[in-house]
PDB file of C-alpha atoms in Angstrom:
ATOM      1  CA  MET I   1       0.000   0.000   0.000  1.00  0.00           C
ATOM      2  CA  LEU I   2       1.104   3.542  -0.733  1.00  0.00           C
ATOM      3  CA  ASP I   3       2.528   5.563   2.189  1.00  0.00           C
ATOM      4  CA  SER I   4      -0.100   8.258   2.740  1.00  0.00           C
ATOM      5  CA  LEU I   5      -1.363  10.923   5.094  1.00  0.00           C
ATOM      6  CA  ILE I   6      -5.108  11.383   5.697  1.00  0.00           C
ATOM      7  CA  VAL I   7      -6.323  14.897   6.593  1.00  0.00           C
ATOM      8  CA  PRO I   8      -9.968  15.631   7.465  1.00  0.00           C
ATOM      9  CA  LEU I   9     -10.796  18.983   5.847  1.00  0.00           C
ATOM     10  CA  LEU I  10     -13.268  21.824   5.968  1.00  0.00           C
ATOM     11  CA  VAL I  11     -13.350  24.244   3.039  1.00  0.00           C
ATOM     12  CA  THR I  12     -15.663  27.254   3.114  1.00  0.00           C
ATOM     13  CA  THR I  13     -16.108  30.101   0.672  1.00  0.00           C
ATOM     14  CA  ASP I  14     -18.585  32.554  -0.746  1.00  0.00           C
ATOM     15  CA  LEU I  15     -19.979  31.741  -4.186  1.00  0.00           C
ATOM     16  CA  PRO I  16     -22.217  33.555  -6.639  1.00  0.00           C
ATOM     17  CA  PRO I  17     -25.883  32.749  -5.867  1.00  0.00           C
ATOM     18  CA  ASP I  18     -26.344  30.926  -9.175  1.00  0.00           C
ATOM     19  CA  ALA I  19     -23.277  28.698  -8.698  1.00  0.00           C
ATOM     20  CA  ASP I  20     -23.835  24.994  -9.252  1.00  0.00           C
ATOM     21  CA  LEU I  21     -22.950  23.107  -6.074  1.00  0.00           C
ATOM     22  CA  ALA I  22     -21.902  19.898  -7.855  1.00  0.00           C
ATOM     23  CA  GLU I  23     -19.616  21.881 -10.170  1.00  0.00           C
ATOM     24  CA  PHE I  24     -18.080  23.602  -7.139  1.00  0.00           C
ATOM     25  CA  GLY I  25     -17.415  20.204  -5.563  1.00  0.00           C
ATOM     26  CA  ARG I  26     -15.736  18.889  -8.706  1.00  0.00           C
ATOM     27  CA  LEU I  27     -13.629  22.054  -8.845  1.00  0.00           C
ATOM     28  CA  LEU I  28     -12.350  21.444  -5.301  1.00  0.00           C
ATOM     29  CA  ALA I  29     -11.762  17.734  -5.886  1.00  0.00           C
ATOM     30  CA  ASP I  30      -9.773  18.434  -9.044  1.00  0.00           C
ATOM     31  CA  ALA I  31      -7.796  21.267  -7.409  1.00  0.00           C
ATOM     32  CA  VAL I  32      -6.206  18.899  -4.889  1.00  0.00           C
ATOM     33  CA  ARG I  33      -5.052  16.276  -7.405  1.00  0.00           C
ATOM     34  CA  GLU I  34      -1.480  17.661  -7.173  1.00  0.00           C
ATOM     35  CA  PRO I  35      -1.376  20.235  -4.366  1.00  0.00           C
ATOM     36  CA  GLY I  36       2.433  20.335  -4.021  1.00  0.00           C
ATOM     37  CA  ARG I  37       4.529  23.464  -3.769  1.00  0.00           C
ATOM     38  CA  GLY I  38       7.684  24.335  -5.689  1.00  0.00           C
ATOM     39  CA  ALA I  39      10.012  21.369  -5.809  1.00  0.00           C
ATOM     40  CA  VAL I  40       7.787  19.357  -3.451  1.00  0.00           C
ATOM     41  CA  SER I  41       5.327  17.437  -5.594  1.00  0.00           C
ATOM     42  CA  TYR I  42       2.807  14.887  -4.371  1.00  0.00           C
ATOM     43  CA  ALA I  43      -0.536  13.437  -5.343  1.00  0.00           C
ATOM     44  CA  GLY I  44      -3.848  14.016  -3.583  1.00  0.00           C
ATOM     45  CA  PHE I  45      -7.289  12.431  -3.431  1.00  0.00           C
ATOM     46  CA  LEU I  46     -10.297  14.153  -1.896  1.00  0.00           C
ATOM     47  CA  HIS I  47     -13.513  12.408  -0.939  1.00  0.00           C
ATOM     48  CA  GLY I  48     -16.196  14.538   0.650  1.00  0.00           C
ATOM     49  CA  ALA I  49     -19.453  16.392   0.210  1.00  0.00           C
ATOM     50  CA  VAL I  50     -20.426  19.978  -0.595  1.00  0.00           C
ATOM     51  CA  PHE I  51     -23.430  21.892   0.676  1.00  0.00           C
ATOM     52  CA  TRP I  52     -24.826  25.371   1.166  1.00  0.00           C
ATOM     53  CA  LEU I  53     -24.418  26.863   4.630  1.00  0.00           C
ATOM     54  CA  ASP I  54     -27.104  29.470   4.040  1.00  0.00           C
ATOM     55  CA  PRO I  55     -30.484  29.423   2.295  1.00  0.00           C
ATOM     56  CA  PRO I  56     -30.991  31.416  -0.904  1.00  0.00           C
ATOM     57  CA  ARG I  57     -32.105  34.977  -0.195  1.00  0.00           C
ATOM     58  CA  VAL I  58     -34.856  36.763  -2.020  1.00  0.00           C
ATOM     59  CA  SER I  59     -34.848  40.484  -1.428  1.00  0.00           C
ATOM     60  CA  ALA I  60     -38.011  42.501  -0.894  1.00  0.00           C
ATOM     61  CA  GLU I  61     -37.272  44.298  -4.180  1.00  0.00           C
ATOM     62  CA  ARG I  62     -37.326  41.033  -6.110  1.00  0.00           C
ATOM     63  CA  GLU I  63     -40.508  39.872  -4.358  1.00  0.00           C
ATOM     64  CA  ALA I  64     -42.215  43.129  -5.321  1.00  0.00           C
ATOM     65  CA  GLY I  65     -41.131  42.702  -8.930  1.00  0.00           C
ATOM     66  CA  ALA I  66     -39.042  45.863  -8.869  1.00  0.00           C
ATOM     67  CA  GLY I  67     -36.569  44.462 -11.372  1.00  0.00           C
ATOM     68  CA  PRO I  68     -33.043  43.151 -11.002  1.00  0.00           C
ATOM     69  CA  VAL I  69     -31.278  43.302  -7.652  1.00  0.00           C
ATOM     70  CA  ALA I  70     -27.601  43.077  -6.807  1.00  0.00           C
ATOM     71  CA  GLU I  71     -26.510  39.478  -6.481  1.00  0.00           C
ATOM     72  CA  GLU I  72     -25.676  38.388  -2.975  1.00  0.00           C
ATOM     73  CA  LEU I  73     -23.004  35.788  -2.448  1.00  0.00           C
ATOM     74  CA  ARG I  74     -23.911  32.471  -0.818  1.00  0.00           C
ATOM     75  CA  PHE I  75     -21.780  30.557   1.649  1.00  0.00           C
ATOM     76  CA  ALA I  76     -20.783  27.019   0.604  1.00  0.00           C
ATOM     77  CA  ALA I  77     -18.752  24.350   2.359  1.00  0.00           C
ATOM     78  CA  LEU I  78     -17.025  21.043   1.788  1.00  0.00           C
ATOM     79  CA  LEU I  79     -16.368  18.473   4.485  1.00  0.00           C
ATOM     80  CA  GLY I  80     -14.204  15.520   3.554  1.00  0.00           C
ATOM     81  CA  HIS I  81     -11.013  13.550   3.812  1.00  0.00           C
ATOM     82  CA  LEU I  82      -7.897  14.282   1.807  1.00  0.00           C
ATOM     83  CA  SER I  83      -5.330  11.557   1.323  1.00  0.00           C
ATOM     84  CA  VAL I  84      -1.922  12.583   0.031  1.00  0.00           C
ATOM     85  CA  SER I  85       1.122  10.557  -0.897  1.00  0.00           C
ATOM     86  CA  GLY I  86       3.910  10.192   1.655  1.00  0.00           C
ATOM     87  CA  GLY I  87       6.829  12.576   1.885  1.00  0.00           C
ATOM     88  CA  CYS I  88       4.594  15.640   1.545  1.00  0.00           C
ATOM     89  CA  GLY I  89       5.446  17.119   4.931  1.00  0.00           C
ATOM     90  CA  ARG I  90       3.417  18.005   7.984  1.00  0.00           C
ATOM     91  CA  VAL I  91      -0.364  18.376   8.078  1.00  0.00           C
ATOM     92  CA  LYS I  92       0.100  22.143   8.398  1.00  0.00           C
ATOM     93  CA  ASP I  93       2.103  22.212   5.148  1.00  0.00           C
ATOM     94  CA  VAL I  94      -0.429  20.048   3.318  1.00  0.00           C
ATOM     95  CA  VAL I  95      -3.330  22.257   4.426  1.00  0.00           C
ATOM     96  CA  ALA I  96      -1.410  25.362   3.265  1.00  0.00           C
ATOM     97  CA  ASP I  97      -0.728  23.707  -0.118  1.00  0.00           C
ATOM     98  CA  VAL I  98      -4.374  22.725  -0.488  1.00  0.00           C
ATOM     99  CA  GLY I  99      -5.426  26.246   0.474  1.00  0.00           C
ATOM    100  CA  ARG I 100      -3.289  27.705  -2.314  1.00  0.00           C
ATOM    101  CA  ALA I 101      -4.585  25.184  -4.859  1.00  0.00           C
ATOM    102  CA  VAL I 102      -8.235  25.741  -3.864  1.00  0.00           C
ATOM    103  CA  THR I 103      -7.871  29.534  -3.873  1.00  0.00           C
ATOM    104  CA  GLU I 104      -6.342  29.471  -7.362  1.00  0.00           C
ATOM    105  CA  ALA I 105      -9.097  27.202  -8.688  1.00  0.00           C
ATOM    106  CA  VAL I 106     -11.965  29.175  -7.119  1.00  0.00           C
ATOM    107  CA  THR I 107     -10.534  32.500  -8.310  1.00  0.00           C
ATOM    108  CA  ALA I 108      -9.993  31.163 -11.834  1.00  0.00           C
ATOM    109  CA  ARG I 109     -13.588  29.896 -11.999  1.00  0.00           C
ATOM    110  CA  TYR I 110     -15.557  32.571 -10.125  1.00  0.00           C
ATOM    111  CA  GLY I 111     -13.239  35.601 -10.080  1.00  0.00           C
ATOM    112  CA  ASP I 112     -12.370  37.650  -7.015  1.00  0.00           C
ATOM    113  CA  LEU I 113     -15.171  37.104  -4.512  1.00  0.00           C
ATOM    114  CA  GLY I 114     -13.738  39.443  -1.899  1.00  0.00           C
ATOM    115  CA  SER I 115     -11.962  36.924   0.294  1.00  0.00           C
ATOM    116  CA  PRO I 116     -10.135  33.646  -0.334  1.00  0.00           C
ATOM    117  CA  PRO I 117     -11.634  30.288   0.612  1.00  0.00           C
ATOM    118  CA  ALA I 118     -10.874  29.079   4.130  1.00  0.00           C
ATOM    119  CA  VAL I 119      -9.216  25.653   4.241  1.00  0.00           C
ATOM    120  CA  MET I 120      -8.579  23.982   7.578  1.00  0.00           C
ATOM    121  CA  ALA I 121      -7.850  20.613   9.101  1.00  0.00           C
ATOM    122  CA  ILE I 122     -10.588  19.413  11.432  1.00  0.00           C
ATOM    123  CA  ARG I 123     -11.424  16.309  13.440  1.00  0.00           C
ATOM    124  CA  ALA I 124     -12.510  13.219  11.510  1.00  0.00           C
ATOM    125  CA  GLU I 125     -15.580  13.038  13.760  1.00  0.00           C
ATOM    126  CA  ASP I 126     -16.643  16.472  12.525  1.00  0.00           C
ATOM    127  CA  VAL I 127     -16.744  15.244   8.943  1.00  0.00           C
ATOM    128  CA  ARG I 128     -19.059  12.384   9.899  1.00  0.00           C
ATOM    129  CA  GLU I 129     -21.210  14.338  12.347  1.00  0.00           C
ATOM    130  CA  ARG I 130     -21.603  17.632  10.488  1.00  0.00           C
ATOM    131  CA  THR I 131     -22.122  16.602   6.870  1.00  0.00           C
ATOM    132  CA  PRO I 132     -25.818  17.127   6.156  1.00  0.00           C
ATOM    133  CA  PRO I 133     -27.779  14.346   4.442  1.00  0.00           C
ATOM    134  CA  SER I 134     -28.542  16.677   1.530  1.00  0.00           C
ATOM    135  CA  ALA I 135     -24.837  17.268   0.747  1.00  0.00           C
ATOM    136  CA  VAL I 136     -23.562  16.430  -2.742  1.00  0.00           C
ATOM    137  CA  ALA I 137     -20.812  13.785  -2.737  1.00  0.00           C
ATOM    138  CA  VAL I 138     -17.581  14.554  -4.611  1.00  0.00           C
ATOM    139  CA  SER I 139     -14.257  12.850  -5.136  1.00  0.00           C
ATOM    140  CA  THR I 140     -11.132  13.399  -7.198  1.00  0.00           C
ATOM    141  CA  ALA I 141     -11.496  11.619 -10.538  1.00  0.00           C
ATOM    142  CA  GLY I 142      -8.501   9.724 -11.873  1.00  0.00           C
ATOM    143  CA  ALA I 143      -6.631   9.808  -8.557  1.00  0.00           C
ATOM    144  CA  VAL I 144      -3.739   7.494  -7.729  1.00  0.00           C
ATOM    145  CA  ALA I 145      -5.269   4.115  -6.863  1.00  0.00           C
ATOM    146  CA  GLY I 146      -3.206   3.768  -3.685  1.00  0.00           C
ATOM    147  CA  LEU I 147      -4.587   7.044  -2.341  1.00  0.00           C
ATOM    148  CA  VAL I 148      -8.151   5.967  -3.073  1.00  0.00           C
ATOM    149  CA  ALA I 149      -7.494   2.688  -1.244  1.00  0.00           C
ATOM    150  CA  ALA I 150      -5.985   4.522   1.739  1.00  0.00           C
ATOM    151  CA  ALA I 151      -9.057   6.778   1.960  1.00  0.00           C
ATOM    152  CA  ARG I 152     -11.585   3.945   1.612  1.00  0.00           C
ATOM    153  CA  PRO I 153     -12.050   3.443   5.396  1.00  0.00           C
ATOM    154  CA  TYR I 154     -13.054   7.105   5.653  1.00  0.00           C
ATOM    155  CA  MET I 155     -15.569   7.025   2.818  1.00  0.00           C
TER     156      MET I 155
END
């Protein structure tokens, strides 16, 4: 079996109100395929679920039919487990690498939303306990088979 490190993750960010949640999840899962930095290169596999943290808002102006209103950002999150190949460093370094990769991917897709996504390591129990039943499952496509196998107990 491949030497790997498993990191339970929480990713949160604002998104445009019309953003597709499944697309956002795929974006995050693809962003961590190779989260390395500089000369340090390693593979990653993310298995988790994405969901909205806030309900859609309808302003009074829209309800009254007053025409278009300024779009308000919505708050989305991912809870999941990241497995990365060995030799990638400490959890702190991996989370920083993933944060850079996620920020680049979100900015490239949605533009500057005012603040970068927050990426943090959390407890594995939090992933299980706090993922809502309505969350959309995501995982990194085409990941290294050994990383998928290492993450299987967490799926």
